[in-house]
mmCIF file of N, CA and C and ligand atoms in Angstrom:
data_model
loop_
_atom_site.group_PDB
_atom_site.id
_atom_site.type_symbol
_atom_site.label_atom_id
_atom_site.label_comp_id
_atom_site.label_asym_id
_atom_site.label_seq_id
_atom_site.Cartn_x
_atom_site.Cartn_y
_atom_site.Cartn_z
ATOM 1 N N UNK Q 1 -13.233 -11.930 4.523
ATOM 2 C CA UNK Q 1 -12.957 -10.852 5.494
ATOM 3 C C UNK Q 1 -12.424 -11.438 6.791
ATOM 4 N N UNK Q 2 -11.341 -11.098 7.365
ATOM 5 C CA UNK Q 2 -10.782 -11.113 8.484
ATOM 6 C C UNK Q 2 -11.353 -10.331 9.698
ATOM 7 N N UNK Q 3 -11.973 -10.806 10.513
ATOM 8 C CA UNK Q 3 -12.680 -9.938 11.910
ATOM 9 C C UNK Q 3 -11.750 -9.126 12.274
ATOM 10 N N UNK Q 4 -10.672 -9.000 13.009
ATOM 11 C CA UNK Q 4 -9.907 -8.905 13.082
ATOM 12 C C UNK Q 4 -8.758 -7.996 12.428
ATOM 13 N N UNK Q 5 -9.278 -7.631 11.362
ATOM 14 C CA UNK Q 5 -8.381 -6.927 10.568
ATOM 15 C C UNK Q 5 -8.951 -5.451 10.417
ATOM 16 N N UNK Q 6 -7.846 -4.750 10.425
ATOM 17 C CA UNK Q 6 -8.091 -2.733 10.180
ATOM 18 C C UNK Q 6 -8.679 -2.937 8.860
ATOM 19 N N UNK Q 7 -8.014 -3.412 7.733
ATOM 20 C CA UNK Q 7 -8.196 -2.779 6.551
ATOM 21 C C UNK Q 7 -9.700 -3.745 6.279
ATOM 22 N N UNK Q 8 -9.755 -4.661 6.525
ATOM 23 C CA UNK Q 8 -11.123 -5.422 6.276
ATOM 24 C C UNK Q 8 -12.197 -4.471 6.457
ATOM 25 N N UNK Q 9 -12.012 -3.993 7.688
ATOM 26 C CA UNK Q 9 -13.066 -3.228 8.602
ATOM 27 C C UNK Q 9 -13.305 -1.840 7.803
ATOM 28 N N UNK Q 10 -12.446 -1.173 7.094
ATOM 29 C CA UNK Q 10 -12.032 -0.440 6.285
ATOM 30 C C UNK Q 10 -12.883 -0.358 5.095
ATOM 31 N N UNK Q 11 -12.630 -1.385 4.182
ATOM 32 C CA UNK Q 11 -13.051 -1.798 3.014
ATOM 33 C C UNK Q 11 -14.995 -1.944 3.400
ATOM 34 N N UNK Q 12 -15.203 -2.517 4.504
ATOM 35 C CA UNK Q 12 -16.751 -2.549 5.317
ATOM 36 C C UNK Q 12 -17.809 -1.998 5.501
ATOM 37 N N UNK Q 13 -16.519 -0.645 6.075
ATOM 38 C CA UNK Q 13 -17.481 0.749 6.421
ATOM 39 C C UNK Q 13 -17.260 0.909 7.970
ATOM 40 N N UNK Q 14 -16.663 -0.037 8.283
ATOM 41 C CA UNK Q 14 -16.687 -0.142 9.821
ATOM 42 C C UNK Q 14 -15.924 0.964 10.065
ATOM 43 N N UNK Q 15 -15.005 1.619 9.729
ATOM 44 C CA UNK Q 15 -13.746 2.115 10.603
ATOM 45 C C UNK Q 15 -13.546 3.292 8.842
ATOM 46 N N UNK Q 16 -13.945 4.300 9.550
ATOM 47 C CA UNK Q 16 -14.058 5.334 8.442
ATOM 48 C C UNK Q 16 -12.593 5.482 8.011
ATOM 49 N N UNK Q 17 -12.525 6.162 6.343
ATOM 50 C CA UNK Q 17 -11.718 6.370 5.348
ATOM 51 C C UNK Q 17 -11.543 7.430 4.692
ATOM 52 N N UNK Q 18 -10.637 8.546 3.955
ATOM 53 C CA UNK Q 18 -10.979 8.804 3.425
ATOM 54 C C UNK Q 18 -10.418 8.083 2.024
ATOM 55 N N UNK Q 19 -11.231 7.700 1.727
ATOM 56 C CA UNK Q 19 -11.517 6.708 0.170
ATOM 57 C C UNK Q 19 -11.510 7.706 -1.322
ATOM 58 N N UNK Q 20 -10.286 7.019 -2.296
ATOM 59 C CA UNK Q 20 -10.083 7.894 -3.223
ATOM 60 C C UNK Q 20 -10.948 6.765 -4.708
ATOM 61 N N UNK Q 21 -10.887 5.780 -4.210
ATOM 62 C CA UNK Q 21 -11.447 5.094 -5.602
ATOM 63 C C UNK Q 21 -11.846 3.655 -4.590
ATOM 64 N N UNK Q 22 -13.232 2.811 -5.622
ATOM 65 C CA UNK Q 22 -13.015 1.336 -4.794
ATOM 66 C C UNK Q 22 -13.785 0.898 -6.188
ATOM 67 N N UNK Q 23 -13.988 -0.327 -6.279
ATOM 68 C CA UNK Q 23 -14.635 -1.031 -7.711
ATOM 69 C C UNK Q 23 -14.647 -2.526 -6.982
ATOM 70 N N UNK Q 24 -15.143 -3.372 -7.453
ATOM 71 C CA UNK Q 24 -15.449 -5.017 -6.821
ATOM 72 C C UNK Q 24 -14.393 -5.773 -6.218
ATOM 73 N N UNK Q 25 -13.197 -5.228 -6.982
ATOM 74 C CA UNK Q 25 -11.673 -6.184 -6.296
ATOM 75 C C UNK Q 25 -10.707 -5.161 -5.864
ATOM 76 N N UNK Q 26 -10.825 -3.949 -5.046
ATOM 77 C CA UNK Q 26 -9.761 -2.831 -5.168
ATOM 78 C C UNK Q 26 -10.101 -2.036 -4.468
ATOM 79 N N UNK Q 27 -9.780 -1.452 -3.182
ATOM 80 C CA UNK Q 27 -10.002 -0.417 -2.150
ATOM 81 C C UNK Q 27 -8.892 0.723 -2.354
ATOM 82 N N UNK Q 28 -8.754 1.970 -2.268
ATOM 83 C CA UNK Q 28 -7.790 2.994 -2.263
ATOM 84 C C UNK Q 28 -7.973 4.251 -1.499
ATOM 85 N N UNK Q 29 -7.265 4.333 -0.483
ATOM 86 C CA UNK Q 29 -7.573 5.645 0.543
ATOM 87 C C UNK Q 29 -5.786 6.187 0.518
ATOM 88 N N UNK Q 30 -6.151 7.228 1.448
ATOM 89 C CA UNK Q 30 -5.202 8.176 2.123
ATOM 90 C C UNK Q 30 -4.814 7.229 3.196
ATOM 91 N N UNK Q 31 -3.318 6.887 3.158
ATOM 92 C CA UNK Q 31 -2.845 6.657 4.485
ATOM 93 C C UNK Q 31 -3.096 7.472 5.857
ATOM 94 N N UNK Q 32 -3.420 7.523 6.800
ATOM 95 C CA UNK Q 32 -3.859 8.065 8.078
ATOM 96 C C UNK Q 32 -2.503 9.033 8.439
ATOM 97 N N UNK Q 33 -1.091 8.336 8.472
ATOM 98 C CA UNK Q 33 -0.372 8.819 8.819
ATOM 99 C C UNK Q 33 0.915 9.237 7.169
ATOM 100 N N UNK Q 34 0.519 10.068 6.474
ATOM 101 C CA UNK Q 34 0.973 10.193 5.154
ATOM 102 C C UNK Q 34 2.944 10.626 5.625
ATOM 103 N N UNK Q 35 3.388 9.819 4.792
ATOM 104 C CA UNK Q 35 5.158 10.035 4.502
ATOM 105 C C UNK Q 35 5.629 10.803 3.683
ATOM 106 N N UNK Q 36 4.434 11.553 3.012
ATOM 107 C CA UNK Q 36 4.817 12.466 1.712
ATOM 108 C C UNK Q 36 3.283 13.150 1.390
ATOM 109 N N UNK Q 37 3.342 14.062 0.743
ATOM 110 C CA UNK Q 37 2.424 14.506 0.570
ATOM 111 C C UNK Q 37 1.377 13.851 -0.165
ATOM 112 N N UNK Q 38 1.611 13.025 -1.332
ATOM 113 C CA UNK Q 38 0.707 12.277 -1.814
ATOM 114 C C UNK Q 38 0.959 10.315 -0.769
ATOM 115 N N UNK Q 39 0.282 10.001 -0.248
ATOM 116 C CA UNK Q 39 0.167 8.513 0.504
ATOM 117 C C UNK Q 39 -1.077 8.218 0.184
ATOM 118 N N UNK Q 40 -0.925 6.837 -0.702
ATOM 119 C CA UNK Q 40 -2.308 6.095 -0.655
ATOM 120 C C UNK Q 40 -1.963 4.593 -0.180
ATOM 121 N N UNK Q 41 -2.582 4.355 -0.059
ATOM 122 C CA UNK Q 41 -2.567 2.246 0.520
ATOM 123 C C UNK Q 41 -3.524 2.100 -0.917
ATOM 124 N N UNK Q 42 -3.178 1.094 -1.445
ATOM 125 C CA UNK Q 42 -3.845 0.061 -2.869
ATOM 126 C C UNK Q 42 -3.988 -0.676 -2.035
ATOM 127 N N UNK Q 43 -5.093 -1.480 -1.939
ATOM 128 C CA UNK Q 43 -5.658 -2.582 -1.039
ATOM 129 C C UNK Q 43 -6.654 -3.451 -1.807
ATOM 130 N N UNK Q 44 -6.495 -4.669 -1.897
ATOM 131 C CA UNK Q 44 -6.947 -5.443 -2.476
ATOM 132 C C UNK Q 44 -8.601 -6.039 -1.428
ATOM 133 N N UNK Q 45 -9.798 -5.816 -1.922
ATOM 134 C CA UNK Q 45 -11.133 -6.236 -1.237
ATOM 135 C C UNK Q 45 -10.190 -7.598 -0.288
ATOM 136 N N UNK Q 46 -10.486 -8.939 -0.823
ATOM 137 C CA UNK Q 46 -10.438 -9.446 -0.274
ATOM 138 C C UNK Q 46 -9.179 -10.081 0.812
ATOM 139 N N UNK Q 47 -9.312 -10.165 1.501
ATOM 140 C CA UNK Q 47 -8.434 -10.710 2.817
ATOM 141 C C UNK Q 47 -6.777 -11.539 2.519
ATOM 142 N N UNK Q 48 -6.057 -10.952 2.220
ATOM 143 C CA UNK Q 48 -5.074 -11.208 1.788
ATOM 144 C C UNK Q 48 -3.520 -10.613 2.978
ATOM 145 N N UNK Q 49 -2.975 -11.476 4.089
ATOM 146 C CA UNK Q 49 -2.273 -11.289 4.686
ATOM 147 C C UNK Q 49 -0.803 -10.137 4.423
ATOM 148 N N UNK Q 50 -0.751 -10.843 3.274
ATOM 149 C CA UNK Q 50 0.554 -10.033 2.818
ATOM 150 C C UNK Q 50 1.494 -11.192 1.773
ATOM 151 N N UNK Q 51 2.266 -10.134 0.941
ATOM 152 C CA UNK Q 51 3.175 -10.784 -0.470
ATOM 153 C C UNK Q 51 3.148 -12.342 -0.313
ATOM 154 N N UNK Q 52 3.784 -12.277 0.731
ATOM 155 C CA UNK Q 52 4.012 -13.674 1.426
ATOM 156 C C UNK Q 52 2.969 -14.822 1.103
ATOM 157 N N UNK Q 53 1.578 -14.303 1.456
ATOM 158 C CA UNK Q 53 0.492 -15.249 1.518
ATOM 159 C C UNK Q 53 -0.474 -15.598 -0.068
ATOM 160 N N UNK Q 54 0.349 -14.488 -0.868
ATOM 161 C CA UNK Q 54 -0.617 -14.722 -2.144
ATOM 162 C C UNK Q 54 -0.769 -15.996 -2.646
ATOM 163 N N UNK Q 55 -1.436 -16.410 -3.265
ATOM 164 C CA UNK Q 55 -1.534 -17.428 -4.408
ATOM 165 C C UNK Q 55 -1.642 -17.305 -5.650
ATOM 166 N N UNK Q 56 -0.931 -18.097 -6.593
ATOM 167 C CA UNK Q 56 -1.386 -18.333 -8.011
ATOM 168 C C UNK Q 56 -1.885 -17.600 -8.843
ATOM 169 N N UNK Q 57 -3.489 -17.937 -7.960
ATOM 170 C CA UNK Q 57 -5.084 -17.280 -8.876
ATOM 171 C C UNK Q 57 -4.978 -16.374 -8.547
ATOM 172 N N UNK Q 58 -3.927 -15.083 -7.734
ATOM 173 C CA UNK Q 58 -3.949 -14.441 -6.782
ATOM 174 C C UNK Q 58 -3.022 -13.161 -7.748
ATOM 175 N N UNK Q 59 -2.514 -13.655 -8.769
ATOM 176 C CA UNK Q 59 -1.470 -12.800 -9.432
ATOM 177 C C UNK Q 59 -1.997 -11.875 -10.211
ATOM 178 N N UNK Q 60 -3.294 -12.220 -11.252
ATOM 179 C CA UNK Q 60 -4.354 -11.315 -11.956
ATOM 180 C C UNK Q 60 -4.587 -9.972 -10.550
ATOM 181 N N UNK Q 61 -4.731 -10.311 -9.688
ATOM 182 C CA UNK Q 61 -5.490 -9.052 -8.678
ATOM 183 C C UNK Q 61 -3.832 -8.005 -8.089
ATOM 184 N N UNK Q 62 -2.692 -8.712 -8.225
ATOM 185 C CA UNK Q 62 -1.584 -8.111 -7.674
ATOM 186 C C UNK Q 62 -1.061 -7.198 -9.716
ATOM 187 N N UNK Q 63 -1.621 -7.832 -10.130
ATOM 188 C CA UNK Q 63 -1.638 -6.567 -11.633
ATOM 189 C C UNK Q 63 -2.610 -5.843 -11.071
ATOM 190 N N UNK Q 64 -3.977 -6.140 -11.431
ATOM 191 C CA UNK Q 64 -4.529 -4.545 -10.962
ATOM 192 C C UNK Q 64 -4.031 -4.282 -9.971
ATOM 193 N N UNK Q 65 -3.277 -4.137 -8.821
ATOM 194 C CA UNK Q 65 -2.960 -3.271 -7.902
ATOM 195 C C UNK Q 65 -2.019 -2.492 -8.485
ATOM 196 N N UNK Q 66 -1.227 -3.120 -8.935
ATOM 197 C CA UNK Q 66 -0.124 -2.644 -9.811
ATOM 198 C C UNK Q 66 -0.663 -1.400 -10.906
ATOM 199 N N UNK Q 67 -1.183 -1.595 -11.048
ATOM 200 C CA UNK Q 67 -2.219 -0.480 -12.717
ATOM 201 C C UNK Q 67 -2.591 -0.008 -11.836
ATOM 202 N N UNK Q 68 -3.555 0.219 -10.499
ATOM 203 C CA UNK Q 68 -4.059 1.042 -10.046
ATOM 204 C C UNK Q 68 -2.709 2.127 -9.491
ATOM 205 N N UNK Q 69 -1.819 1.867 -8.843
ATOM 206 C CA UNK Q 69 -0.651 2.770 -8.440
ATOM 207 C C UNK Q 69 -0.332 3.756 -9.766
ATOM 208 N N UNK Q 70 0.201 2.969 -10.661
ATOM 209 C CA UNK Q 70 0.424 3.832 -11.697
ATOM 210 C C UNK Q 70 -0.704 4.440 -12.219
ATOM 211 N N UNK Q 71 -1.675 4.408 -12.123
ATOM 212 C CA UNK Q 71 -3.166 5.104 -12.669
ATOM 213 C C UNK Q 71 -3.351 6.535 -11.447
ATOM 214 N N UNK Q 72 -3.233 6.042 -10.627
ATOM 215 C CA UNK Q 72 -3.161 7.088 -9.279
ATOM 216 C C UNK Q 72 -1.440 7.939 -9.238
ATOM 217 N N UNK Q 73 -0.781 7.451 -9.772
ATOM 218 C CA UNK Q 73 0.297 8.304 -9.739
ATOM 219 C C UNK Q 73 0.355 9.851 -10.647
ATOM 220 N N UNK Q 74 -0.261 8.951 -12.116
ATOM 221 C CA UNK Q 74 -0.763 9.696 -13.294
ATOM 222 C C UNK Q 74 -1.697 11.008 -12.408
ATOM 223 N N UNK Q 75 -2.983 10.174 -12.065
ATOM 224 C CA UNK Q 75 -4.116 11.604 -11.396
ATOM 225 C C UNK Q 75 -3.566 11.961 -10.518
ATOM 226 N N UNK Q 76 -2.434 11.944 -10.141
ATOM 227 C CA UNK Q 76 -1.965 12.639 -8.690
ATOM 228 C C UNK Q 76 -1.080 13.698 -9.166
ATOM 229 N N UNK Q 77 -0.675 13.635 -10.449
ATOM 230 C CA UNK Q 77 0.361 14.475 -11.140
ATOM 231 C C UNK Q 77 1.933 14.499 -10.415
ATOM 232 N N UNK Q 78 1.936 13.200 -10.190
ATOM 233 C CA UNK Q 78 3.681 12.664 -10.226
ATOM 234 C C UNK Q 78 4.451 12.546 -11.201
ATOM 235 N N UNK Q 79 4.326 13.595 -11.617
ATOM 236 C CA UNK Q 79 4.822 13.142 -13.283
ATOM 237 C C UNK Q 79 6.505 13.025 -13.297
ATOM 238 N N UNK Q 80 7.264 13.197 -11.648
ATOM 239 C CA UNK Q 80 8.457 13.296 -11.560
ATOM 240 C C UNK Q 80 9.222 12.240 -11.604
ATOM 241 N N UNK Q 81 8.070 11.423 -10.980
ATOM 242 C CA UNK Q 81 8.378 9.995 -10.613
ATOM 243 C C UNK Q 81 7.446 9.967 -8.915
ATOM 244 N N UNK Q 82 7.942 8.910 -8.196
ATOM 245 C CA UNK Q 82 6.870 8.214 -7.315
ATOM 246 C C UNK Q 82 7.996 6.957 -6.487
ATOM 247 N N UNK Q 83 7.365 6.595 -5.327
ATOM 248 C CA UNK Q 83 7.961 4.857 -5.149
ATOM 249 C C UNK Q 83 6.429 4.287 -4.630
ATOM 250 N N UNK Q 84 6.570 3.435 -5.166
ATOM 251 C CA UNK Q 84 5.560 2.413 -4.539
ATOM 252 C C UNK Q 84 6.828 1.069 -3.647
ATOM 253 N N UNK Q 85 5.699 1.023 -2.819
ATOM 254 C CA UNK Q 85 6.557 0.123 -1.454
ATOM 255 C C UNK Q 85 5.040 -0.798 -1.083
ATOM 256 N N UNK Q 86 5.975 -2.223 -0.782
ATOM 257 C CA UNK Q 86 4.570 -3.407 0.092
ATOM 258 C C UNK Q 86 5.840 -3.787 0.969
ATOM 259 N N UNK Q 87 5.679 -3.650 2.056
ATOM 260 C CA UNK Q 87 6.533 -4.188 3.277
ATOM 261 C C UNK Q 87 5.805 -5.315 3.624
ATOM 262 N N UNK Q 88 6.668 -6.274 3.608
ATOM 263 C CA UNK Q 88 6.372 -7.838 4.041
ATOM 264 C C UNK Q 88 6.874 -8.195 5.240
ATOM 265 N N UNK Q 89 5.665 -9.005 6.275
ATOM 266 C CA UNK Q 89 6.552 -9.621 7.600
ATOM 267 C C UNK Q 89 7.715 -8.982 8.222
ATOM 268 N N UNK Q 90 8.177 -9.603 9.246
ATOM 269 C CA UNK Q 90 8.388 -9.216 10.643
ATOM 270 C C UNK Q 90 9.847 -8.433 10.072
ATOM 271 N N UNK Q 91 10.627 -9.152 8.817
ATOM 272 C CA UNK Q 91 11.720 -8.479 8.277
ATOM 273 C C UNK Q 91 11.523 -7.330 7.353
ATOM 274 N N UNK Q 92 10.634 -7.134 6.545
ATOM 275 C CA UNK Q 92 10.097 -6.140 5.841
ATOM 276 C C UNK Q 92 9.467 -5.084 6.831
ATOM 277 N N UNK Q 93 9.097 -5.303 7.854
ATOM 278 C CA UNK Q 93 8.634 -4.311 9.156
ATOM 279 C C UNK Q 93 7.054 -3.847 8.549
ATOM 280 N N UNK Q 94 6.292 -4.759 8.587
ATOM 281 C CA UNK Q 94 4.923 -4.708 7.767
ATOM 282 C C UNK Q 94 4.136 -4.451 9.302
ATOM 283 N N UNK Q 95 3.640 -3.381 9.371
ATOM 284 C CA UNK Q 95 2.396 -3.584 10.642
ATOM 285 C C UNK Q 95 1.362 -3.630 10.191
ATOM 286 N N UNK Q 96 0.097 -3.493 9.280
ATOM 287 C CA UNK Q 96 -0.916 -4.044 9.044
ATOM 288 C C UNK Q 96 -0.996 -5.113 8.284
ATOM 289 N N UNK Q 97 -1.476 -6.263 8.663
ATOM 290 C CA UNK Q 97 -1.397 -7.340 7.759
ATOM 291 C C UNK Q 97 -2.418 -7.970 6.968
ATOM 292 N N UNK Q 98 -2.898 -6.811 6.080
ATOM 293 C CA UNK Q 98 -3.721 -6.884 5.122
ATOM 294 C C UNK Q 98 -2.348 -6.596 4.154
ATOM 295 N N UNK Q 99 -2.574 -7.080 2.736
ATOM 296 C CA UNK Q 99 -1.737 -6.707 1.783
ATOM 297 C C UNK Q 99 -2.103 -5.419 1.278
ATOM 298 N N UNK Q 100 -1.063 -4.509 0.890
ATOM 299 C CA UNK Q 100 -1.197 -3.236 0.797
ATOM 300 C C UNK Q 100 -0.278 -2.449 -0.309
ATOM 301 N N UNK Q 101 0.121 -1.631 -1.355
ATOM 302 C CA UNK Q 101 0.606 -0.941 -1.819
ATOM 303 C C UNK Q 101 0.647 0.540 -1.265
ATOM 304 N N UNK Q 102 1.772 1.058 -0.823
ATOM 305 C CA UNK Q 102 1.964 2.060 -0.770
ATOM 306 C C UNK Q 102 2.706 2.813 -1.884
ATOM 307 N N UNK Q 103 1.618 4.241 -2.226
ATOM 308 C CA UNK Q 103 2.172 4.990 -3.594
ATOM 309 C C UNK Q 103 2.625 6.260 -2.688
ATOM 310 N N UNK Q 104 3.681 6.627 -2.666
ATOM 311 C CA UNK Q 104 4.352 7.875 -2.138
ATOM 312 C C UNK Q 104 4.870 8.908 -3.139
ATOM 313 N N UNK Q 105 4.777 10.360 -3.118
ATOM 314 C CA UNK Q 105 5.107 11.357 -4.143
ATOM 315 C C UNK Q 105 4.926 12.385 -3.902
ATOM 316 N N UNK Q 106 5.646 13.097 -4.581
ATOM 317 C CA UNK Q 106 5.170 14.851 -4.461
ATOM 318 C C UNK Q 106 6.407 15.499 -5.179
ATOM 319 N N UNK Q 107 6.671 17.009 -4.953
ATOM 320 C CA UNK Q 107 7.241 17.674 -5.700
ATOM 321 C C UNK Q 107 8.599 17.523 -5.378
ATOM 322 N N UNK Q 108 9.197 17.042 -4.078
ATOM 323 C CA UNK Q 108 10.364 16.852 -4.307
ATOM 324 C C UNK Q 108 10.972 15.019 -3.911
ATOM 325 N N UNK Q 109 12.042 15.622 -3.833
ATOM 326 C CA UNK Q 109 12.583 13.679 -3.903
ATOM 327 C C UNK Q 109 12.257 13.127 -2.673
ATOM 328 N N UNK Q 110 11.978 11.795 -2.414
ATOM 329 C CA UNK Q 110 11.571 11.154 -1.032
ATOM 330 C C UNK Q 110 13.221 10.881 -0.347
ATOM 331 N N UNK Q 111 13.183 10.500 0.696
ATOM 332 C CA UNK Q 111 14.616 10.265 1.438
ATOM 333 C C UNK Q 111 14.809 9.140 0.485
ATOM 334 N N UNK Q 112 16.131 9.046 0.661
ATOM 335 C CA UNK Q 112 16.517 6.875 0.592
ATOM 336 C C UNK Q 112 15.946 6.253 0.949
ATOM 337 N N UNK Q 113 15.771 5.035 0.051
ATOM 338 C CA UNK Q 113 14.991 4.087 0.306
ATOM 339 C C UNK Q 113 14.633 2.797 1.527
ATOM 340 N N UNK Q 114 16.324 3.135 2.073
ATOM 341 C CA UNK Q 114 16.795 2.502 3.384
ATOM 342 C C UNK Q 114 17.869 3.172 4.141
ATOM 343 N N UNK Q 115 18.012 3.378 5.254
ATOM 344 C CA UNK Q 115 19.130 4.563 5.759
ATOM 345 C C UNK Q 115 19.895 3.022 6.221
ATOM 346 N N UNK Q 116 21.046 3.566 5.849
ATOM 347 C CA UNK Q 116 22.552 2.656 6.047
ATOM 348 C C UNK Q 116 23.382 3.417 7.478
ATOM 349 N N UNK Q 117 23.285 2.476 8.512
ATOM 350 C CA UNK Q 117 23.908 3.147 9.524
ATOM 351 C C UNK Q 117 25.454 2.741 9.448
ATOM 352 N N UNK Q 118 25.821 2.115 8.509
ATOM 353 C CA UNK Q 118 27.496 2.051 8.192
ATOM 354 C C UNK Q 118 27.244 1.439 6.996
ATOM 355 N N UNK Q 119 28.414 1.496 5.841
ATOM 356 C CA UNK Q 119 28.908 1.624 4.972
ATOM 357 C C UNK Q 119 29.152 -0.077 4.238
ATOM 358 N N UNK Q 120 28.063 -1.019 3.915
ATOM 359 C CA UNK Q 120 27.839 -2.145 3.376
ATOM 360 C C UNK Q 120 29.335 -2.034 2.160
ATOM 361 N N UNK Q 121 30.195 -2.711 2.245
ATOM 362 C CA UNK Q 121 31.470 -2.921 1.305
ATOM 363 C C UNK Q 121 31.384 -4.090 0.743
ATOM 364 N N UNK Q 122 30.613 -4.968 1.005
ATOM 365 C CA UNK Q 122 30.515 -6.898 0.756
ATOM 366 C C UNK Q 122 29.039 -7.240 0.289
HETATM 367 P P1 AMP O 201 2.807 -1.145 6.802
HETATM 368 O O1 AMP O 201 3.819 -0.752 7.838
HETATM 369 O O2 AMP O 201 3.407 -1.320 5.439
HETATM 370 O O3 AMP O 201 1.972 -2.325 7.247
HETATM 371 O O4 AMP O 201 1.853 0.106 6.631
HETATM 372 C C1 AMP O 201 0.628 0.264 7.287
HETATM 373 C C2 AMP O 201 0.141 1.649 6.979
HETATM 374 O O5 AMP O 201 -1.221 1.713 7.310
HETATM 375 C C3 AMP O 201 0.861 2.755 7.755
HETATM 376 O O6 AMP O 201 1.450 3.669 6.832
HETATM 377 C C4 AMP O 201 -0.263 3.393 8.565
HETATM 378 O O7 AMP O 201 -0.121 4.798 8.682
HETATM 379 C C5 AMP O 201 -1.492 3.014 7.761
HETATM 380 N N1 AMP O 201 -2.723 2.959 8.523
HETATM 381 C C6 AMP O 201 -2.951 2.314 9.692
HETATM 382 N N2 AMP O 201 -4.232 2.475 10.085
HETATM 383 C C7 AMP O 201 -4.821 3.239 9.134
HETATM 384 C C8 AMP O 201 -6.140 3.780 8.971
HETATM 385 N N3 AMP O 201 -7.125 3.546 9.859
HETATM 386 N N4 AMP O 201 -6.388 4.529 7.877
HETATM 387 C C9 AMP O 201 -5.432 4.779 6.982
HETATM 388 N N5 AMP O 201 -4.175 4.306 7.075
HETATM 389 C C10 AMP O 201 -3.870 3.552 8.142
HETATM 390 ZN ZN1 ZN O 202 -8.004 -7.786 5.957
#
C-alpha cells in the first residue's frame, strides 16, 4: 500500500466507494466522475503505479483485470459493445497513479477515441 495513494486508501476503507465487486487481488467501483453511463475503475489490491511499472509475476493479475472488465461488461448488459481504457503517464494523461482499468458503456456509441484537431495524412 502506498500512503499516499487515492485508490490504496480506497481499497482500505479510508476514503469511501461505491464498490461493485472486491475478492483478495481485485477492487471494482463506480468512477466518481462517470464518462458514460456505465464507469467502473478495475483496480488491482496491491500498489501498482501504472502499465508502465508492472512486472513479470505481475501479468497473471493484469489477466484477471482483464476477465474482470469483460465479466462486468457482460452484468452490465453491454451487449453492444464497451471500451476499456488504462491511461499511462504524463503522455497517456493518467492522473491517478494507481493502475486502473476503465470499462465505459451504455446504450449508445461513446465519442472517438481521440479528437484529432487536424487531419494526421503521414
Ligand atoms: P486516469 O485519468 O486514467 O488516472 O483516471 C482516474 C479516474 O479516477 C478518473 O476518471 C476519476 O474520475 C477517478 N477518480 C478519482 N478519484 C476517485 C474517487 N475517489 N472515487 C472514484 N473515482 C475516482
Ligand atoms: Zn495505490
Amino acid at each position: 500500500m502506498s500512503l499516499e495513494c487515492i485508490f490504496c486508501k480506497i481499497v482500505a476503507g479510508e476514503i469511501p466507494s461505491d464498490k461493485v465487486f472486491e475478492d483478495d487481488e481485485l477492487y471494482v467501483f463506480k468512477d466518481i466522475h462517470p464518462q458514460a453511463p456505465v464507469h467502473l475503475l478495475i483496480i488491482p489490491k496491491k500498489h501498482i503505479s501504472s502499465l508502465a511499472d508492472v512486472a513479470e509475476e505481475d501479468y497473471g493479475l493484469l489477466g484477471r483485470m482483464l476477465g474482470k472488465a469483460h465479466f462486468f461488461a457482460s452484468e452490465m448488459g453491454l451487449k453492444n459493445g464497451f471500451r476499456t481504457i488504462i491511461n499511462t503517464g504524463e503522455v497517456g494523461r493518467q492522473d491517478v497513479f494507481h493502475l486502473h482499468i476503465h470499462l465505459l458503456g451504455g446504450d449508445t456509441p461513446l465519442p472517438p477515441m481521440i479528437y484529432r484537431t487536424k487531419q494526421i495524412t503521414d
